[in-house]
mmCIF file of C-alpha atoms in Angstrom:
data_model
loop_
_atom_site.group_PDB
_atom_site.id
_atom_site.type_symbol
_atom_site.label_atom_id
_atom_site.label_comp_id
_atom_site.label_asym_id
_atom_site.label_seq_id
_atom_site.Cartn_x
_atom_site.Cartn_y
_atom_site.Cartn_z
ATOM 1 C CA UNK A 1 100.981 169.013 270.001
ATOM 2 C CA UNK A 2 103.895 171.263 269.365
ATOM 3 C CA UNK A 3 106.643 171.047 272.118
ATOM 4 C CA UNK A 4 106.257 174.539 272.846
ATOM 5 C CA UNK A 5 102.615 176.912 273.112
ATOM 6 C CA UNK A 6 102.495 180.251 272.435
ATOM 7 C CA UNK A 7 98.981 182.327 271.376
ATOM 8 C CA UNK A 8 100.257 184.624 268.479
ATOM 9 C CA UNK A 9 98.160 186.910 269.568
ATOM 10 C CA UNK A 10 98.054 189.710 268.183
ATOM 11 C CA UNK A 11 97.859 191.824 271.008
ATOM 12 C CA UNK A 12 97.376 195.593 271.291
ATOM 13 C CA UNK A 13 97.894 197.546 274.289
ATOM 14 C CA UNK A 14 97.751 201.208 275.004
ATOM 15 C CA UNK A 15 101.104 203.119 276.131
ATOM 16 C CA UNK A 16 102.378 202.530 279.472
ATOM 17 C CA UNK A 17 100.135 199.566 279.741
ATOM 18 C CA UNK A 18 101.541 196.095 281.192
ATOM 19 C CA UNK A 19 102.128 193.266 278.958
ATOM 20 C CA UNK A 20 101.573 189.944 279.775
ATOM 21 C CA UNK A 21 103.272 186.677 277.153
ATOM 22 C CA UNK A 22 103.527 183.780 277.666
ATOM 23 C CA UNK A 23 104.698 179.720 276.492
ATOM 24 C CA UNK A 24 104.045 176.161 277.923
ATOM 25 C CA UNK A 25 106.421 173.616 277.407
ATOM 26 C CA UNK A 26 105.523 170.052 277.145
ATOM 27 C CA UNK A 27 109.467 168.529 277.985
ATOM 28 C CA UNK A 28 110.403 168.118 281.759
ATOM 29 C CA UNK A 29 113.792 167.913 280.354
ATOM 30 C CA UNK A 30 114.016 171.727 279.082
ATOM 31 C CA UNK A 31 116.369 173.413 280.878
ATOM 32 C CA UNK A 32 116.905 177.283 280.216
ATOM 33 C CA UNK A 33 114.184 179.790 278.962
ATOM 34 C CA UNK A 34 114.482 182.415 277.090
ATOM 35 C CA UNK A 35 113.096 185.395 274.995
ATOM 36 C CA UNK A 36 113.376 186.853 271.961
ATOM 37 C CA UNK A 37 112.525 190.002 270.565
ATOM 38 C CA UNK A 38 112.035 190.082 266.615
ATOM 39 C CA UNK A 39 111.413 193.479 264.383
ATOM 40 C CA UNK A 40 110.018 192.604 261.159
ATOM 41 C CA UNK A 41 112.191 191.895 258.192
ATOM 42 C CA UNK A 42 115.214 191.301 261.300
ATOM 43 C CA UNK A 43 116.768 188.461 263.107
ATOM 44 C CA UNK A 44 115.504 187.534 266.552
ATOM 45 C CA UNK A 45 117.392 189.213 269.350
ATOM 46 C CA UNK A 46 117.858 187.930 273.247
ATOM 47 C CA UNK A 47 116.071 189.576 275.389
ATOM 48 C CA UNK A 48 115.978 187.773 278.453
ATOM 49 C CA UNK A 49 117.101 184.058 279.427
ATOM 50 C CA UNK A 50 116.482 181.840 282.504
ATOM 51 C CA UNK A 51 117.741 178.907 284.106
ATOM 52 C CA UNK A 52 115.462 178.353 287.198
ATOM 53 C CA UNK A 53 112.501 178.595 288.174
ATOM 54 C CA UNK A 54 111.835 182.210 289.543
ATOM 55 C CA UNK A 55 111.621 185.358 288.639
ATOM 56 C CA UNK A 56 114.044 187.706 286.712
ATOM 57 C CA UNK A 57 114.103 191.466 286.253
ATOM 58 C CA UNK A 58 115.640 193.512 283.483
ATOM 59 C CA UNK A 59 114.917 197.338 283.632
ATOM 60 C CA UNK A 60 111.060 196.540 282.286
ATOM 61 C CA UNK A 61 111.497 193.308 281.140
ATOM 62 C CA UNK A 62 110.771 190.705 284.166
ATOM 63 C CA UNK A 63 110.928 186.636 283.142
ATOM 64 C CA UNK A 64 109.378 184.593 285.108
ATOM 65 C CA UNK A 65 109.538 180.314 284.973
ATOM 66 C CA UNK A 66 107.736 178.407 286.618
ATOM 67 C CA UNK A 67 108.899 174.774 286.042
ATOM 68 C CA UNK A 68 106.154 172.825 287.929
ATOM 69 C CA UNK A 69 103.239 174.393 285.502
ATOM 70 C CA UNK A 70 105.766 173.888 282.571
ATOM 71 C CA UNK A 71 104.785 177.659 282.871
ATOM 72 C CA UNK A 72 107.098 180.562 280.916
ATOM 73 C CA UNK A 73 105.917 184.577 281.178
ATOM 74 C CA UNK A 74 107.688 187.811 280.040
ATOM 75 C CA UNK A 75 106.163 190.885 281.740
ATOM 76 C CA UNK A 76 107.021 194.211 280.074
ATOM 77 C CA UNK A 77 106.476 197.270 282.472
ATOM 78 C CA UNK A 78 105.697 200.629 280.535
ATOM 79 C CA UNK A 79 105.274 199.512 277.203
ATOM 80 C CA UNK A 80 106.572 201.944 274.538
ATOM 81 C CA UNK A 81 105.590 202.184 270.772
ATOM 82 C CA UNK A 82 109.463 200.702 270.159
ATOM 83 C CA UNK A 83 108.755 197.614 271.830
ATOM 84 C CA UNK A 84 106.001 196.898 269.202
ATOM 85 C CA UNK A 85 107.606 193.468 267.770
ATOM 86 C CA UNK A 86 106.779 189.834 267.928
ATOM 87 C CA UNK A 87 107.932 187.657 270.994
ATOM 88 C CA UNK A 88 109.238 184.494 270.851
ATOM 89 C CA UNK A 89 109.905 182.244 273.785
ATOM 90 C CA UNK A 90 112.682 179.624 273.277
ATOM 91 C CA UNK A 91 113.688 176.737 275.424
ATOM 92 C CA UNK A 92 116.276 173.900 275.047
ATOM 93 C CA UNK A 93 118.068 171.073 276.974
ATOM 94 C CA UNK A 94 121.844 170.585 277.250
ATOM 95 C CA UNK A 95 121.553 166.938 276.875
ATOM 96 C CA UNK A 96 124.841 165.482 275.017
ATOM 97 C CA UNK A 97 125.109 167.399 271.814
ATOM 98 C CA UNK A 98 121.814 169.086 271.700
ATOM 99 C CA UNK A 99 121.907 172.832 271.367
ATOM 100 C CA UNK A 100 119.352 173.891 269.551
ATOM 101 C CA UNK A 101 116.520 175.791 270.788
ATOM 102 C CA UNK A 102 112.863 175.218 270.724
ATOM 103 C CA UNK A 103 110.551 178.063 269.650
ATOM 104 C CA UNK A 104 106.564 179.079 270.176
ATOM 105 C CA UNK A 105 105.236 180.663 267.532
ATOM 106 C CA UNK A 106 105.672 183.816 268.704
ATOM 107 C CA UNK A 107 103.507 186.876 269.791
ATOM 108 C CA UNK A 108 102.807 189.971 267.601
ATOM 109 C CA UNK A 109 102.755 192.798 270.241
ATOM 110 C CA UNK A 110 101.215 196.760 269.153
ATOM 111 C CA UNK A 111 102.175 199.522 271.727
ATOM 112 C CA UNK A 112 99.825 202.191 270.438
ATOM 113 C CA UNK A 113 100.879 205.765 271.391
ATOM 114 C CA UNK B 1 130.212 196.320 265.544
ATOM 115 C CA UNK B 2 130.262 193.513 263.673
ATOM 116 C CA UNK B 3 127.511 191.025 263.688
ATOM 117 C CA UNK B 4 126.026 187.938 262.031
ATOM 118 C CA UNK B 5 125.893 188.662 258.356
ATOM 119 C CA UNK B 6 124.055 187.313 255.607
ATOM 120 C CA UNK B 7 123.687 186.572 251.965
ATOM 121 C CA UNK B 8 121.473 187.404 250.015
ATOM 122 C CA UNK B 9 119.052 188.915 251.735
ATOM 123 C CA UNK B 10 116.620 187.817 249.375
ATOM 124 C CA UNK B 11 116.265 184.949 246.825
ATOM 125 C CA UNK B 12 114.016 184.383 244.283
ATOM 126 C CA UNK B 13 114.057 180.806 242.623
ATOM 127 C CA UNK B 14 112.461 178.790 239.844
ATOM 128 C CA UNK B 15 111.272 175.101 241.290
ATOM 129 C CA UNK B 16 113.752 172.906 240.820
ATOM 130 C CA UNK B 17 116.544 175.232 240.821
ATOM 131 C CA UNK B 18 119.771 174.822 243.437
ATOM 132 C CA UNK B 19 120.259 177.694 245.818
ATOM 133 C CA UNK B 20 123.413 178.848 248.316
ATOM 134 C CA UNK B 21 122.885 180.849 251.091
ATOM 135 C CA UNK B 22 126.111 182.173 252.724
ATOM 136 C CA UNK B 23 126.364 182.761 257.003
ATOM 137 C CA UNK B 24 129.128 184.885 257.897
ATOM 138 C CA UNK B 25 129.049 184.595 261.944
ATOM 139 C CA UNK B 26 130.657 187.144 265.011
ATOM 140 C CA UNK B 27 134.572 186.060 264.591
ATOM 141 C CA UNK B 28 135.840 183.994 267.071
ATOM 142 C CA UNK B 29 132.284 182.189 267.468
ATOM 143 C CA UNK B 30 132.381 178.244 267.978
ATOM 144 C CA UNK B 31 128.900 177.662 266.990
ATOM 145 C CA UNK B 32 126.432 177.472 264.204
ATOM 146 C CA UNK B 33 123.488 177.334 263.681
ATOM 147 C CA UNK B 34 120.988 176.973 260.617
ATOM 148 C CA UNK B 35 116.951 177.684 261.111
ATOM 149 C CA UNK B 36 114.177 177.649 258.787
ATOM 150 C CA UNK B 37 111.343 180.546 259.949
ATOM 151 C CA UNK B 38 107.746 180.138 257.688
ATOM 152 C CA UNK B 39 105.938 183.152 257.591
ATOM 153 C CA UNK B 40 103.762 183.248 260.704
ATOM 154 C CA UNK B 41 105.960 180.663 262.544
ATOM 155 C CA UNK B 42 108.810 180.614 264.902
ATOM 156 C CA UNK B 43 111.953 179.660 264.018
ATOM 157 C CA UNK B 44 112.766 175.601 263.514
ATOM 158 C CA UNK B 45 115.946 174.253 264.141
ATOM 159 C CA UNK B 46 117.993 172.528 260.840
ATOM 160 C CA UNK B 47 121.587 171.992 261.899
ATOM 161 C CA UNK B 48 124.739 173.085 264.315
ATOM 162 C CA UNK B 49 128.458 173.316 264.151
ATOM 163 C CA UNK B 50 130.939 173.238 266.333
ATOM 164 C CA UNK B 51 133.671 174.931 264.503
ATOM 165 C CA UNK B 52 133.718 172.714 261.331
ATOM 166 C CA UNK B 53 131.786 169.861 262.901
ATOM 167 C CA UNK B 54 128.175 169.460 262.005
ATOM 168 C CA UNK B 55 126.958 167.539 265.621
ATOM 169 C CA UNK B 56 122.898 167.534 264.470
ATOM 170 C CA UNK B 57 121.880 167.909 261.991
ATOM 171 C CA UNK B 58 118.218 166.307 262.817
ATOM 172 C CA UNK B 59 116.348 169.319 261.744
ATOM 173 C CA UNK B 60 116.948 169.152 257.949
ATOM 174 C CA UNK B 61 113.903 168.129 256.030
ATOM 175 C CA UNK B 62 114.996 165.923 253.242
ATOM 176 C CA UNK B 63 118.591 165.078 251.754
ATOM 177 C CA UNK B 64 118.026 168.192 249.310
ATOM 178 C CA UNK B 65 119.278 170.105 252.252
ATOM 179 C CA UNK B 66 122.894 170.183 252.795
ATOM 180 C CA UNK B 67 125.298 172.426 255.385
ATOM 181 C CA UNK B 68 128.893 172.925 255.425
ATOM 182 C CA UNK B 69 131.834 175.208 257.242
ATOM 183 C CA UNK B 70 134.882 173.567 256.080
ATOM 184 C CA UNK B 71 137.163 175.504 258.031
ATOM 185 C CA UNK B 72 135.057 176.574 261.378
ATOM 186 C CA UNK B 73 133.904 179.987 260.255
ATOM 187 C CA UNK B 74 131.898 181.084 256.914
ATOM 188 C CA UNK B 75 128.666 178.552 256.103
ATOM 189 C CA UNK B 76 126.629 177.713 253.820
ATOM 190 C CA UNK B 77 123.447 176.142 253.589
ATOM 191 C CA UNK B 78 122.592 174.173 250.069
ATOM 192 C CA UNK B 79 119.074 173.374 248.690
ATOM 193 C CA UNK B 80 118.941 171.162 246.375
ATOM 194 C CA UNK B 81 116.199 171.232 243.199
ATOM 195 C CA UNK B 82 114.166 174.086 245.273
ATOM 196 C CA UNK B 83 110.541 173.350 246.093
ATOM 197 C CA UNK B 84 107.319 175.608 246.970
ATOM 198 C CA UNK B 85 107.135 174.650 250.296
ATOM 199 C CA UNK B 86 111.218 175.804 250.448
ATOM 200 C CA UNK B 87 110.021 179.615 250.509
ATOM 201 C CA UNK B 88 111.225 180.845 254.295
ATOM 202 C CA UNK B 89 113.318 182.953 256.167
ATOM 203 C CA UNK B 90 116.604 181.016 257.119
ATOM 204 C CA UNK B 91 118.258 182.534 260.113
ATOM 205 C CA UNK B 92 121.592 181.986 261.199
ATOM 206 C CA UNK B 93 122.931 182.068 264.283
ATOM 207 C CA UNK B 94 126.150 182.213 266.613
ATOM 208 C CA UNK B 95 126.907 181.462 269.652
ATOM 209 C CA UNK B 96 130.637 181.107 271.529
ATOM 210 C CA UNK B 97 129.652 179.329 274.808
ATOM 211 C CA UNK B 98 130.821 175.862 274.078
ATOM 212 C CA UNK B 99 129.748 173.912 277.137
ATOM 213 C CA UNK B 100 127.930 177.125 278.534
ATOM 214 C CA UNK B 101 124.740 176.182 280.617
ATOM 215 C CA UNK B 102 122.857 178.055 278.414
ATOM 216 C CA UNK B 103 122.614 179.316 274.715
ATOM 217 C CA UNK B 104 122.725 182.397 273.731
ATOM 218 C CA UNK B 105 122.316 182.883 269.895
ATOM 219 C CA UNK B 106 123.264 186.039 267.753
ATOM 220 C CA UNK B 107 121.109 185.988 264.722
ATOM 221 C CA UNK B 108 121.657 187.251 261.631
ATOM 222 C CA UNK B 109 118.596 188.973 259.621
ATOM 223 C CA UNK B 110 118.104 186.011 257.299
ATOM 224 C CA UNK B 111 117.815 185.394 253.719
ATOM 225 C CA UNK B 112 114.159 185.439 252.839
ATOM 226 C CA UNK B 113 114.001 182.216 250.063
ATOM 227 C CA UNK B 114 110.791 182.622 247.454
ATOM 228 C CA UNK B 115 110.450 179.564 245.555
ATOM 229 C CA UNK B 116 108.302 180.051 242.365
#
């Protein structure tokens, strides 16, 4: 079982529709949350990162944690054509040296016009 | 502005060949860091630096995989005698928080490695 769960989808929505993704995350010791927006042929880019449970909102973009399901979610409001990417939630622990991030596999998201 | 840059974008190599890939990250950044993306997948950790210390390097798959950034900025990421299941995207990635709670990584747009 991979450390982090994520259903690559892919997922196809109409514009202006709401868009659900999510993770699980196996390691109570996982601290911060994040997500990552990735174009094809590009780099991942931050979208959104958390360090509590709870919600947080960014113009459309709304992260939510919930640490007692192990439980991540990214809720994009008024999907656009441009936000047609894959999603990838990341997570990682501050223990001693350890910075690196976890990944899912990510989710290929279509916003059809 | 600048970003993370690197090269080449692309590689093609015959099996058993060795390959450098080159990170050039945000200046000013304290750390690096080196992932290996398979088509399909999401990104898996190989190694970090802070400034020209390598603190884990856990994630590299066999000793044919070697890191360096002898003086804190420019890396490079050596395969040694390249094998099929080499062919990925490798990302890099800085990052200038040292100590910050959390982690936030710049990415570069990776050098896509085809191993023939």
């Amino acid at each position: 079982q991979k450390e982090v769960e994520q259903d690559p989808g892919p997922l196809s929505v109409p514009e202006g529709a709401i868009v659900s993704l999510n993770c699980t995350y196996s390691n109570s010791a996982f601290q911060y949350f994040m997500w990552y927006r990735q174009y094809s042929r590009k780099g991942p880019e931050l979208l959104m990162y958390t360090y509590s449970s709870g919600n947080k909102e960014d113009g459309r973009f709304t992260a939510q944690v919930d640490k007692s399901s192990k439980y991540i979610s990214l809720f994009i409001r008024d999907s656009q054509p441009s936000d047609s990417a894959t999603y990838l939630c990341a997570t990682g622990s501050n223990a001693g040296n350890n910075r690196k991030l976890i990944w899912g596999l990510g989710t290929s998201l279509a916003v059809n016009p | 502005g600048a970003g993370v840059s690197q090269s080449p974008r692309y590689k093609v190599a015959k099996r058993g060949q060795d390959v450098a890939l080159r990170c050039d990250p945000i200046s000013g950044h304290v750390s690096l860091f080196w992932y290996q993306q398979a088509l399909g997948q999401g990104p898996e950790f190989l190694t970090y630096f802070q400034n020209e210390a390598q603190l884990d390097k856990s994630g590299l798959p066999s000793d044919r995989f070697f890191a360096e950034r002898p003086e804190g900025s420019v890396s490079t990421l050596k395969i040694q005698r390249t094998q099929q299941e080499d062919s990925a995207v490798y990302l890099c990635a800085s990052s200038f928080r040292r100590g910050a709670p959390y982690n936030e990584q710049f990415f570069g747009p990776g050098t896509r490695l085809t191993v023939l």
